[in-house]
Short mmCIF file of C-alpha atoms and ligand atoms in Angstrom, two decimals:
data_model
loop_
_atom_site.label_atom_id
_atom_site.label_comp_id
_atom_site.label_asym_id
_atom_site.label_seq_id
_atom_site.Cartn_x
_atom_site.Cartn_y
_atom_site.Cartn_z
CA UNK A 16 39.75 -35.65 20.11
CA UNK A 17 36.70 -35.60 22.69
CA UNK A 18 33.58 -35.03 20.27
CA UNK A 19 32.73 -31.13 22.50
CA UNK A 20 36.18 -30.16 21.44
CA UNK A 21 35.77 -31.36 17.75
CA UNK A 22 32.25 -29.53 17.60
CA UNK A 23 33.63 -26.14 19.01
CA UNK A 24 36.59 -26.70 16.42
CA UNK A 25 34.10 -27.74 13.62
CA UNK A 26 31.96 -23.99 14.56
CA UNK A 27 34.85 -21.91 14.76
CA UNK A 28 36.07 -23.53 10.90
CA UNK A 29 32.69 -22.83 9.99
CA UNK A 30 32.83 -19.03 11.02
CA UNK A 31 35.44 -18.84 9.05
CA UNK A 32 34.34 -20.29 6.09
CA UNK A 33 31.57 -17.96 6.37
CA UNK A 34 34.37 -14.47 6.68
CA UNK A 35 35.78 -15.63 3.74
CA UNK A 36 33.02 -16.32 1.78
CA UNK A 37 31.40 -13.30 3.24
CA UNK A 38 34.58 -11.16 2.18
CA UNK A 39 34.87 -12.04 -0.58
CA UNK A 40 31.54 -11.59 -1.55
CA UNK A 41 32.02 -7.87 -0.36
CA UNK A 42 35.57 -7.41 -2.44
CA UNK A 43 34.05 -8.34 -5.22
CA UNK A 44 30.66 -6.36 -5.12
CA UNK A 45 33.03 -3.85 -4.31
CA UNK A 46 35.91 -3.75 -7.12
CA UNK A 47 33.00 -4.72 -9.49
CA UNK A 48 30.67 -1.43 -8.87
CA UNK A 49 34.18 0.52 -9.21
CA UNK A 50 34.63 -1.03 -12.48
CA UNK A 51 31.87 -0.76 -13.88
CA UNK A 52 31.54 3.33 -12.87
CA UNK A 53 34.78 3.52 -14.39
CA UNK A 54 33.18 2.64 -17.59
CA UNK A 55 30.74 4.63 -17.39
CA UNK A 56 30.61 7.50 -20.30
CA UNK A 57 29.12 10.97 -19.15
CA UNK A 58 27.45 12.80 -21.62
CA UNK A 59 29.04 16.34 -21.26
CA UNK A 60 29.45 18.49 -24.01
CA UNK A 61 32.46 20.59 -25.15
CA UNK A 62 32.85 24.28 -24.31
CA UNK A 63 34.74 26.15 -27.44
CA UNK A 64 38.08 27.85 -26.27
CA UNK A 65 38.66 31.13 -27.77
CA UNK A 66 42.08 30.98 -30.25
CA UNK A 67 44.61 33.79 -28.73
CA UNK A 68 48.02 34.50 -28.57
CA UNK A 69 47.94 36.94 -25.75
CA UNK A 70 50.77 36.97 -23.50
CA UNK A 71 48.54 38.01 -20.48
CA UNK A 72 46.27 34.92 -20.81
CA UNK A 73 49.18 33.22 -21.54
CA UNK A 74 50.50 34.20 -18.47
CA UNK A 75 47.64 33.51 -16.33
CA UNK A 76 47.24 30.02 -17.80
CA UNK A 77 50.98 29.92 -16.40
CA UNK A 78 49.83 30.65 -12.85
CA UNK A 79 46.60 28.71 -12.83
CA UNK A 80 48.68 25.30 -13.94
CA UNK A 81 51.48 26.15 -11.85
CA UNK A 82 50.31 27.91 -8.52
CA UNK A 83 46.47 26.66 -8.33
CA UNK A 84 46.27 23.57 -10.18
CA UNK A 85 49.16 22.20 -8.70
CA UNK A 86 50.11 20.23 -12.53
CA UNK A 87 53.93 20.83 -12.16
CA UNK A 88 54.08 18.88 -8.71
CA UNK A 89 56.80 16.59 -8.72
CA UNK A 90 53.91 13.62 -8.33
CA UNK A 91 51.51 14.82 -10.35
CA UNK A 92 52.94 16.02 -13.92
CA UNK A 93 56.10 16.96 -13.15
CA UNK A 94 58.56 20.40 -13.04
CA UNK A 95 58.43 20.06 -17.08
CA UNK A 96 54.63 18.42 -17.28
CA UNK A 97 56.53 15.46 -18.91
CA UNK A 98 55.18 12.86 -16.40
CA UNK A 99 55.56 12.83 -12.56
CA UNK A 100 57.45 10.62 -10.31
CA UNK A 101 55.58 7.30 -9.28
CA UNK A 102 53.36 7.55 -6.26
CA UNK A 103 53.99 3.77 -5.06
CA UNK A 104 50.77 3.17 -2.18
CA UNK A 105 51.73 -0.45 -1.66
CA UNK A 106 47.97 -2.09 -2.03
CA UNK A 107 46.43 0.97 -3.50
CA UNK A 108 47.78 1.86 -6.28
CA UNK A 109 50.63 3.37 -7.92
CA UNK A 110 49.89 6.76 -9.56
CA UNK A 111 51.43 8.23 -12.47
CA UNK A 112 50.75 11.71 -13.66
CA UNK A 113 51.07 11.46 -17.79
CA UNK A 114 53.07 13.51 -19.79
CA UNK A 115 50.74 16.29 -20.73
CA UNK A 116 53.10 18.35 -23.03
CA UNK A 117 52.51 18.59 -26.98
CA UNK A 118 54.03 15.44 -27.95
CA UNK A 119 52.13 13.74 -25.05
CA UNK A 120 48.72 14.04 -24.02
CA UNK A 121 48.78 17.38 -25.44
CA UNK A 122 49.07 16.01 -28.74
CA UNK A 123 45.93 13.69 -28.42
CA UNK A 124 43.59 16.37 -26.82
CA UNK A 125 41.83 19.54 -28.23
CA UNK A 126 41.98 22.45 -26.07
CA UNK A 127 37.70 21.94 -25.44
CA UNK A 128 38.22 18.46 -24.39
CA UNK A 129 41.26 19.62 -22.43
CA UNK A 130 38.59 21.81 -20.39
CA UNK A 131 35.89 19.12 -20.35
CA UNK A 132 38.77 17.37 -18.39
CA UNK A 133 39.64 20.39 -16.00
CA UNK A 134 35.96 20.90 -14.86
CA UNK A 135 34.24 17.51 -15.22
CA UNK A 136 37.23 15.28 -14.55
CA UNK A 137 35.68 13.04 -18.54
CA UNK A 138 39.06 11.97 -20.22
CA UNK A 139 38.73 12.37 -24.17
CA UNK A 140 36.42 9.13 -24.49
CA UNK A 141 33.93 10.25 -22.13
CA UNK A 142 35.40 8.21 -18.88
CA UNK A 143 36.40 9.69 -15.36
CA UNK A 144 40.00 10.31 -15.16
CA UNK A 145 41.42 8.46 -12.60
CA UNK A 146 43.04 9.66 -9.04
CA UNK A 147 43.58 13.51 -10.82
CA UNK A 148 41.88 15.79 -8.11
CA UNK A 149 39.68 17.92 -10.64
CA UNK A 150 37.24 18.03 -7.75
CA UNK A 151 39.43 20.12 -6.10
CA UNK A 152 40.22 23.00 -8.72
CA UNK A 153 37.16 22.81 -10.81
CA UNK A 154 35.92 26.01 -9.22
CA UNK A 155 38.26 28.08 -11.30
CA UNK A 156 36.16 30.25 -13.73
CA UNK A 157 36.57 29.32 -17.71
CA UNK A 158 38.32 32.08 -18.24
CA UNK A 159 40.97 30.38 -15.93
CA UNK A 160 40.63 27.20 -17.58
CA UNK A 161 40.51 28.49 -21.12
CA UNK A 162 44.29 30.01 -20.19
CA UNK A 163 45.18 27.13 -18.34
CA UNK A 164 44.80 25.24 -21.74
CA UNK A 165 45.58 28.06 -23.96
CA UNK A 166 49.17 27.99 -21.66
CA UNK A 167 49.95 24.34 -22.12
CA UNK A 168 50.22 24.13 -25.43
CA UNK A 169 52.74 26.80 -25.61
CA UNK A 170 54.96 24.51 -23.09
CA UNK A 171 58.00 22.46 -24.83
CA UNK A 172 57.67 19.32 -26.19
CA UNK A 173 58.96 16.62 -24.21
CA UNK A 174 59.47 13.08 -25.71
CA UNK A 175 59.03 10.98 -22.81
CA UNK A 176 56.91 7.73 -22.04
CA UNK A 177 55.56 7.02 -18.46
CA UNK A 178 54.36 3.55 -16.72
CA UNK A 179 50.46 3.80 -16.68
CA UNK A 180 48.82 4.18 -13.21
CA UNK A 181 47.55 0.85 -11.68
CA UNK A 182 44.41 1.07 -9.05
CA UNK A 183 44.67 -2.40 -7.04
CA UNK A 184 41.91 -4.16 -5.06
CA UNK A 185 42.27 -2.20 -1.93
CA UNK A 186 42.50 1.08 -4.14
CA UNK A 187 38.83 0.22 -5.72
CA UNK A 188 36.97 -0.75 -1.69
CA UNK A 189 38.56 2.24 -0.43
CA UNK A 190 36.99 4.13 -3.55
CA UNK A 191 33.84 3.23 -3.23
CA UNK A 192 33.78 3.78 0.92
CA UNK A 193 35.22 7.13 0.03
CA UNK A 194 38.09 6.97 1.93
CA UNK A 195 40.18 7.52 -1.10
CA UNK A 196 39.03 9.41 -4.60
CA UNK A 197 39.98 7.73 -7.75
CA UNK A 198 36.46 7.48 -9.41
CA UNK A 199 36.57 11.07 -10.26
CA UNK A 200 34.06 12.33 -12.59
CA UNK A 201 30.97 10.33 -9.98
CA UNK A 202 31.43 13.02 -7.28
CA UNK A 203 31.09 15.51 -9.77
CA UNK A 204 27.58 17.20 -10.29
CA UNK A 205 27.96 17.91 -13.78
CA UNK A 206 24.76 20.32 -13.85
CA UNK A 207 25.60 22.12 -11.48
CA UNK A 208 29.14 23.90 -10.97
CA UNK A 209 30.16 25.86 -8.06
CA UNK A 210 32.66 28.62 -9.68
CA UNK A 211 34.41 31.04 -7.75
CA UNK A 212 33.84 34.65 -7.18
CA UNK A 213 36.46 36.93 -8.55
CA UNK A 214 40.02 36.89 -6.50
CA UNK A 215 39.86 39.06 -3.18
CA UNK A 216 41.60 38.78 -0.29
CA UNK A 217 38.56 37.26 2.00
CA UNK A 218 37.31 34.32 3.41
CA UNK A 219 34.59 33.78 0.24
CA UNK A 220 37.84 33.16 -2.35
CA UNK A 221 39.83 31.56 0.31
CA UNK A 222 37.07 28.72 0.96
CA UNK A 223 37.85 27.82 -2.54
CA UNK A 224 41.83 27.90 -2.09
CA UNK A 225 41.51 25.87 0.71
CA UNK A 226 39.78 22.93 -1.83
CA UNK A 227 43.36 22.63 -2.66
CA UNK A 228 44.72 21.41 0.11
CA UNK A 229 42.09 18.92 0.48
CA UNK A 230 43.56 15.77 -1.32
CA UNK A 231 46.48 15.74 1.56
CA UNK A 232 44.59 17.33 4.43
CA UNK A 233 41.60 16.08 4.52
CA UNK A 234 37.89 17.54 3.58
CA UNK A 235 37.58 19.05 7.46
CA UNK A 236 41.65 20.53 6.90
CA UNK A 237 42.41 18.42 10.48
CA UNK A 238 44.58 16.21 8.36
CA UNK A 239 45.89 12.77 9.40
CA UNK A 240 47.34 9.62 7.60
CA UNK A 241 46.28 9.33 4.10
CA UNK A 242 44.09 6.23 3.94
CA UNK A 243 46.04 3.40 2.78
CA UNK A 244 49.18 5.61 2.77
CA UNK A 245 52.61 3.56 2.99
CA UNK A 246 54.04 4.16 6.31
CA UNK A 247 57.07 6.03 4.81
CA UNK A 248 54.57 8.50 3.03
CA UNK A 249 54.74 11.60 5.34
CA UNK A 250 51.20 12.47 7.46
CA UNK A 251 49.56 15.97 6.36
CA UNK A 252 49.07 18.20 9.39
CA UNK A 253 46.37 19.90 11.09
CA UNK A 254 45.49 23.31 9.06
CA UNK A 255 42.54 24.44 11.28
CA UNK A 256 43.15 27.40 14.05
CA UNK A 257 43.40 24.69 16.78
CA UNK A 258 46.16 23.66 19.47
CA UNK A 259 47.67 20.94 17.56
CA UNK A 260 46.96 22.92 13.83
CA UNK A 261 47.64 26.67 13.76
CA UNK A 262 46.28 28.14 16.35
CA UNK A 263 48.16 32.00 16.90
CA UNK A 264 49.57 31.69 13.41
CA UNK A 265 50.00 35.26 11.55
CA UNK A 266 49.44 35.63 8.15
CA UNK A 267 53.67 35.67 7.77
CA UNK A 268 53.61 32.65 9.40
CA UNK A 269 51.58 31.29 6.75
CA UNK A 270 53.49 33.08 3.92
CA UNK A 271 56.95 31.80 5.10
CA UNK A 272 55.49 28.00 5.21
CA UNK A 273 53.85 27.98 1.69
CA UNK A 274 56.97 30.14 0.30
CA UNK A 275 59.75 29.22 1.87
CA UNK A 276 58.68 25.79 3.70
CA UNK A 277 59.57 27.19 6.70
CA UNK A 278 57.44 25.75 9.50
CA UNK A 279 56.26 28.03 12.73
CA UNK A 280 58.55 25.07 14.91
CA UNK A 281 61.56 26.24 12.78
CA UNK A 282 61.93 22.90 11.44
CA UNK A 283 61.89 22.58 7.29
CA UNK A 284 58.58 20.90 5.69
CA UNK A 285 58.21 18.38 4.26
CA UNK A 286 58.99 18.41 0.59
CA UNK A 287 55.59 15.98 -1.00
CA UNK A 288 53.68 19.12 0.01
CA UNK A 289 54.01 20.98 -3.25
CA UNK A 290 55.67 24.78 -2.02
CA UNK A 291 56.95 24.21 -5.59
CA UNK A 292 53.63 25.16 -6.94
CA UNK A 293 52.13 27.32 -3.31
CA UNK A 294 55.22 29.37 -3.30
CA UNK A 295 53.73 30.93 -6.89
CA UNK A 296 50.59 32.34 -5.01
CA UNK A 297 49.95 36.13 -5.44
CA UNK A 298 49.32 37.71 -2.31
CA UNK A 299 45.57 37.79 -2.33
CA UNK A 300 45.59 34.19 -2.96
CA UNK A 301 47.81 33.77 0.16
CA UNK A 302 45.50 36.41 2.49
CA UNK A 303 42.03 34.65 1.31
CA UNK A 304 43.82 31.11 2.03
CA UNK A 305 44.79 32.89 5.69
CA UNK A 306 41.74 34.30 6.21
CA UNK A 307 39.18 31.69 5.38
CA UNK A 308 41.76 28.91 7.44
CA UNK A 309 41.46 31.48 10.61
CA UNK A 310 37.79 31.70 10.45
CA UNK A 311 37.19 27.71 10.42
CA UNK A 312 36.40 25.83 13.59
CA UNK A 313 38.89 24.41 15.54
CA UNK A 314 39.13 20.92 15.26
CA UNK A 315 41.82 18.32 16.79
CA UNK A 316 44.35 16.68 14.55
CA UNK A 317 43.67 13.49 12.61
CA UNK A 318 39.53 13.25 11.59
CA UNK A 319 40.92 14.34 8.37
C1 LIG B 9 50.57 16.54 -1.60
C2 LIG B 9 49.99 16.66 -0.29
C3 LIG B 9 49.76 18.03 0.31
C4 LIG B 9 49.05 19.09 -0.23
C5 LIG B 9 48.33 19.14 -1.57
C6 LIG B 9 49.06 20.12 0.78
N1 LIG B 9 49.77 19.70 1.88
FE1 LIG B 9 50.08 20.80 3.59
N2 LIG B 9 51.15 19.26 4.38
C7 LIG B 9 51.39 18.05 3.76
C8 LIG B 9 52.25 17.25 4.61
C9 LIG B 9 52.73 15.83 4.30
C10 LIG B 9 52.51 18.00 5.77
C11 LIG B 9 53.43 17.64 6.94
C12 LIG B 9 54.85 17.90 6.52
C13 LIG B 9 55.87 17.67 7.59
O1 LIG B 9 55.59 16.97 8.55
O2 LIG B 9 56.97 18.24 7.45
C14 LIG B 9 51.79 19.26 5.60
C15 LIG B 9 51.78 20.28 6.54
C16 LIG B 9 51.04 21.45 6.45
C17 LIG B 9 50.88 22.44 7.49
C18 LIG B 9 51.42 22.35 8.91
C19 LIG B 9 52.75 23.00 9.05
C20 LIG B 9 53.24 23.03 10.48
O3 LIG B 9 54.37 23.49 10.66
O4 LIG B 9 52.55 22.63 11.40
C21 LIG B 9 50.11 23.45 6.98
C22 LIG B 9 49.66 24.72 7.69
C23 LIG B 9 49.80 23.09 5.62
N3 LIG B 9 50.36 21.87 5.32
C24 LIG B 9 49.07 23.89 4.75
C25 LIG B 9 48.70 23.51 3.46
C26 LIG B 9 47.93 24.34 2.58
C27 LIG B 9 47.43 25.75 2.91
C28 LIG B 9 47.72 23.62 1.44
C29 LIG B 9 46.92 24.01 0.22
C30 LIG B 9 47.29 25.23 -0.45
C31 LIG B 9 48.40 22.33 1.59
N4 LIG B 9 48.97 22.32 2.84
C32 LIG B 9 48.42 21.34 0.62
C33 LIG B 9 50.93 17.64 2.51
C34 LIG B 9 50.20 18.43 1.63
#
């Protein structure tokens, strides 16, 4: 080999060398601050629930598990709160939602620490919960929360065991870049809570029901491929009033999508967005969601 061509080849090894060292330098800086947040313990303290038996909290907690918190998902807890199905994202992770019924989880929490969980995303021994999107209901007022809990352990028992949820390599870098939120309880402020005002029709309770739809959309609503999605994992739309979102939609147009899954186009909806759990909205729930979506800015599809 002439000695030029042997240098240039000797450089471009030594680049390379270099990336690799480089990278993985960077993965593990990376997976290790993820792991070690993860063990962090947050000092929060527990909030008493009030014991009752009444059927309209009872009720409520029904609707705030089922049609806001989005718990009986088929990915996330599942129809019976037994344990969802798998949520396999190749390098990721795979998710599994628990079973959170009174021989599961419900068995191991008390209905405070069950609470400390819904509005601080701290498991039972003071860690973040993994991947669970507390940040996005965790506006619901404790009187919410104290039915939500007060509901599930009324549910039935299910005896069921589920695989535990695995966060891989990519799972952790994408983390900490926040492309992807598994580190839950660090992007909470723990002093300070934003709650909700009380349910009305308007844009100021709908800018809260739109931090549901966040996990899927986006935090802008433009949607766009969830990062580090499989391929086969179906791409959350555009929910801003723009061309390529809903632009001209009417607030039936709305209703008939999160009831029925009936999309403006005609066509049927995907089913891994939950109309399971959006078809239980009450109609002010719906109208605020309609009304705060209309009065957002326009934005093209994809920034997410
Ligand atoms: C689990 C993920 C997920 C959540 C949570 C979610 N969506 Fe979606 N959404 C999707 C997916 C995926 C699509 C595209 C489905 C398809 O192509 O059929 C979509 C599509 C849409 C569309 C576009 C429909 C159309 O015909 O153009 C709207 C509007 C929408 N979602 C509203 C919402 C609202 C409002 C919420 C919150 C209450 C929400 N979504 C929560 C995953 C989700």
């Amino acid at each position: 080999m002439k000695p030029i061509v042997k240098r240039v080849l000797k450089g471009v090894g030594g680049v390379i060398a270099v990336l690799a060292i480089g990278g993985g330098i960077f993965v593990k800086s990376k997976t290790s601050a993820f792991d070690d947040s993860m063990d962090l313990v947050y000092d929060v303290s527990l909030t008493q629930v009030p014991e009752t038996t009444d059927a309209e909290v009872i009720a409520r907690g029904k609707h705030v598990v089922e049609a806001l918190g989005g718990c009986t998902s088929a990915n996330c807890h599942g129809a019976d709160l037994s344990g969802g199905k798998p949520l396999v994202m190749g390098p990721v992770c795979t998710l599994i939602g628990p079973n959170i019924t009174p021989k599961g989880l419900g068995a191991l929490y008390t209905k405070a620490e069950m609470v400390r969980l819904l509005r601080h995303g701290v498991k039972k021994d003071g860690r973040s919960v993994r991947f669970m999107p507390v940040q996005d209901f965790n506006w619901l007022p404790d009187s919410d929360l104290f039915a939500a809990v007060t509901y599930l352990k009324t549910v039935p028992s299910v005896d069921r065991q589920n695989d535990a949820t695995e966060i891989k390599t990519l799972g952790k870098i994408l983390d900490r870049n926040d492309k992807f939120v598994v580190d839950v309880a660090r992007r909470i402020d723990h002093q300070k809570m934003d709650l909700a005002p009380p349910p009305t029709p308007t844009a100021d309770y709908g800018k809260y029901m739109g931090r549901l739809c966040i996990g899927c959309h986006g935090a802008h609503l433009s949607g766009g491929p969830i990062p580090g999605a499989p391929k086969d994992l179906p791409v959350p739309l555009n929910m801003t009033p723009d061309d390529s979102g809903i632009k001209g939609w009417t607030y039936e147009d709305l209703d008939a999508l999160l009831t029925k899954g009936l999309r403006k186009n005609g066509k049927q909806l995907n089913p891994f967005m939950p109309i399971e759990n959006w078809s239980q909205m009450n109609e002010t729930e719906k109208r605020a969601l309609y009304t705060y979506l209309m009065s957002l800015p326009p934005l093209p599809f994809g920034g997410r």
